[in-house]
């Protein structure tokens, strides 16, 4: 035929998805206040590969510990990020006193990304946060990690919850396109099942 429908390349699809994800994250979670807006700054977006972090059926404290390493290390030096993550830690300690040591360990390990890290300052921040009502949940840490890593698909909840969304991960999308011959691109080391 004299016409051809141009399909976007896989890298274009992934790039558009990452950009759209950042925009919708900001629209969804940013109430418009200055302190909220600084949580979603472009300086936190990392170059990352498409990946899947499946935290379904994990305890909330374990999800917290698994998510923290996925935050941009700059967030430990960013007051509002540190303040909010400390709030999540305080909430988890209140809810699960038997797992207090696990929460402290995860938070302390993450906080050490701050060049002027101080053990006592971190403890004080969480103790003060515990006095506040309406502390943030692990979902906030998931949102921050998702924003910082636009190509990282994070699944919380039960396996059925994740499948009901119906949205493929970037890796699943790439595999789908490759299997149909629409893209010859496969990341190095990617093994198709």
C-alpha atoms as one frame of an Amber mdcrd trajectory, in Angstrom:
protein
   0.000   0.000   0.000   0.910   3.645  -0.439   0.561   4.309   3.248   2.200
   2.828   6.286   1.131   3.085   9.880   4.215   3.904  11.886   4.443   2.066
  15.148   6.513   3.593  17.916   9.677   1.783  18.907   9.833   0.052  22.237
  12.170   2.707  23.631   9.663   5.405  22.587   6.817   3.524  24.306   8.833
   3.073  27.497   9.974   6.710  27.453   6.414   7.981  26.960   5.179   5.696
  29.705   7.854   6.931  32.116   7.045  10.558  31.349   3.305   9.978  31.708
   3.841   8.093  34.948   5.821  11.006  36.457   3.127  13.470  35.388   0.226
  11.413  36.738   2.092  10.717  39.972   2.532  14.439  40.538  -1.114  15.128
  39.702  -2.373  12.304  41.897  -0.301  12.836  45.024   0.635  16.493  44.992
  -1.944  18.630  46.741  -0.342  21.764  45.365   1.385  22.816  48.545   5.052
  23.702  48.295   6.152  20.933  50.625   4.232  18.339  48.576   5.562  19.644
  45.279   9.181  19.328  46.395   8.680  15.599  46.960   8.100  15.129  43.239
  11.065  17.042  41.788  12.822  15.854  38.642  16.122  15.750  40.548  14.936
  12.494  42.152  14.193  10.661  38.889  16.868   8.056  38.271  17.889   6.391
  35.034  16.805   2.834  35.592  16.094  -0.302  33.644  12.647  -1.807  33.340
  12.170  -4.098  36.296   9.534  -5.582  38.560   9.504  -5.395  42.364   6.852
  -7.813  43.581   5.988  -7.142  47.227   2.646  -8.894  47.234   1.888 -11.003
  50.287   4.800  -9.458  52.213   4.381  -7.911  55.634   4.205  -4.116  55.643
   7.505  -3.833  57.533   9.221  -6.048  54.939   7.714  -3.954  52.129   9.122
  -0.825  53.789  12.584  -2.403  54.048  12.489  -3.559  50.411  11.291  -0.196
  49.066  13.787   2.101  50.806  16.823   1.074  48.702  14.824   2.030  45.596
  14.494   5.651  46.706  16.948   8.058  45.160  19.801   8.398  47.705  19.385
  12.186  47.456  16.118  11.833  49.348  18.014  11.081  52.575  19.511  14.590
  52.280  16.164  16.146  51.365  14.344  17.312  54.488  10.768  16.764  53.294
  11.494  13.266  52.009  13.331  12.364  55.220  10.500  13.867  57.306   7.831
  11.859  55.453   9.759   8.579  55.453  10.366   9.039  59.193   6.591   9.356
  59.553   6.106   6.012  57.805   8.687   4.428  60.118   6.939   5.886  63.177
   3.592   4.529  62.004   5.029   1.048  61.481   6.643   1.068  64.930   3.315
   2.065  66.494   1.426  -0.623  64.592   3.953  -3.442  64.989   5.910  -2.963
  68.232   7.309  -6.503  67.985   9.013  -5.521  64.688  10.364  -2.208  65.946
  14.000  -3.286  65.516  13.401  -4.227  61.852  11.847  -0.822  61.148  14.718
   0.997  62.864  17.297  -1.054  60.955  15.698  -0.322  57.562  15.311   3.381
  58.304  18.836   3.761  59.718  20.386   1.984  56.729  18.532   4.267  54.318
  19.259   7.416  56.358  22.981   6.780  56.170  22.850   8.067  52.576  22.874
  11.532  54.194  26.502  12.749  54.320  26.052  14.263  57.799  24.070  11.324
  59.135  23.415  11.387  62.891  21.975   8.396  64.710  20.429  10.537  67.477
  18.840  13.002  65.047  17.140  10.135  63.218  15.855   8.600  66.451  14.551
  11.968  67.580  12.758  12.553  64.268  10.893   9.243  64.480   9.996   9.766
  68.137   8.568  13.215  67.310   6.730  11.808  64.303   5.074   9.164  66.480
   3.253  11.974  68.304   1.563  13.209  65.113  -1.856  11.984  64.003  -2.436
  10.652  60.499   1.015   9.289  59.766   1.752   8.269  56.169   1.662   4.616
  55.125   4.069   2.404  53.211   2.117   3.455  50.116   3.932   6.816  50.277
   7.324   5.091  50.107   6.016   3.015  47.197   4.894   6.190  45.408   8.281
   7.845  45.967  10.165   4.753  44.756   7.881   4.521  41.728   8.428   8.201
  40.932  12.201   7.919  41.365  12.320   4.826  39.107   9.801   5.371  36.299
  10.514   1.989  34.717  10.177   0.054  37.970   6.831  -1.691  38.342   6.026
  -2.115  42.028   3.294  -4.487  43.075   1.762  -4.303  46.537  -1.259  -6.197
  47.839  -2.300  -9.673  46.806  -1.383 -11.388  43.524  -5.001 -11.029  42.343
  -4.939  -7.244  42.959  -1.922  -6.805  40.677  -3.393  -8.853  37.845  -6.735
  -7.034  37.985  -5.052  -3.774  36.981  -4.433  -5.278  33.569  -1.486  -2.981
  32.815   1.621  -4.870  31.662   4.987  -4.076  33.169   7.639  -2.622  30.810
   9.366  -6.027  30.771   6.079  -7.792  29.930   5.373  -5.230  27.205   8.826
  -5.706  25.720   8.434  -9.486  25.775   4.995  -9.203  24.140   6.341  -7.001
  21.315   9.415  -9.174  20.808   7.375 -12.399  20.621   5.256 -10.884  17.832
   8.257  -9.674  15.877   7.374  -6.007  16.387  10.635  -5.270  18.119  14.041
  -6.849  17.823  15.200  -5.017  20.953  15.768  -7.173  23.978  17.783  -5.894
  26.922  21.050  -7.669  27.514  20.646 -10.571  29.877  16.864 -10.722  29.411
  15.704 -14.298  29.251  12.337 -15.077  27.766  10.413 -17.858  29.480
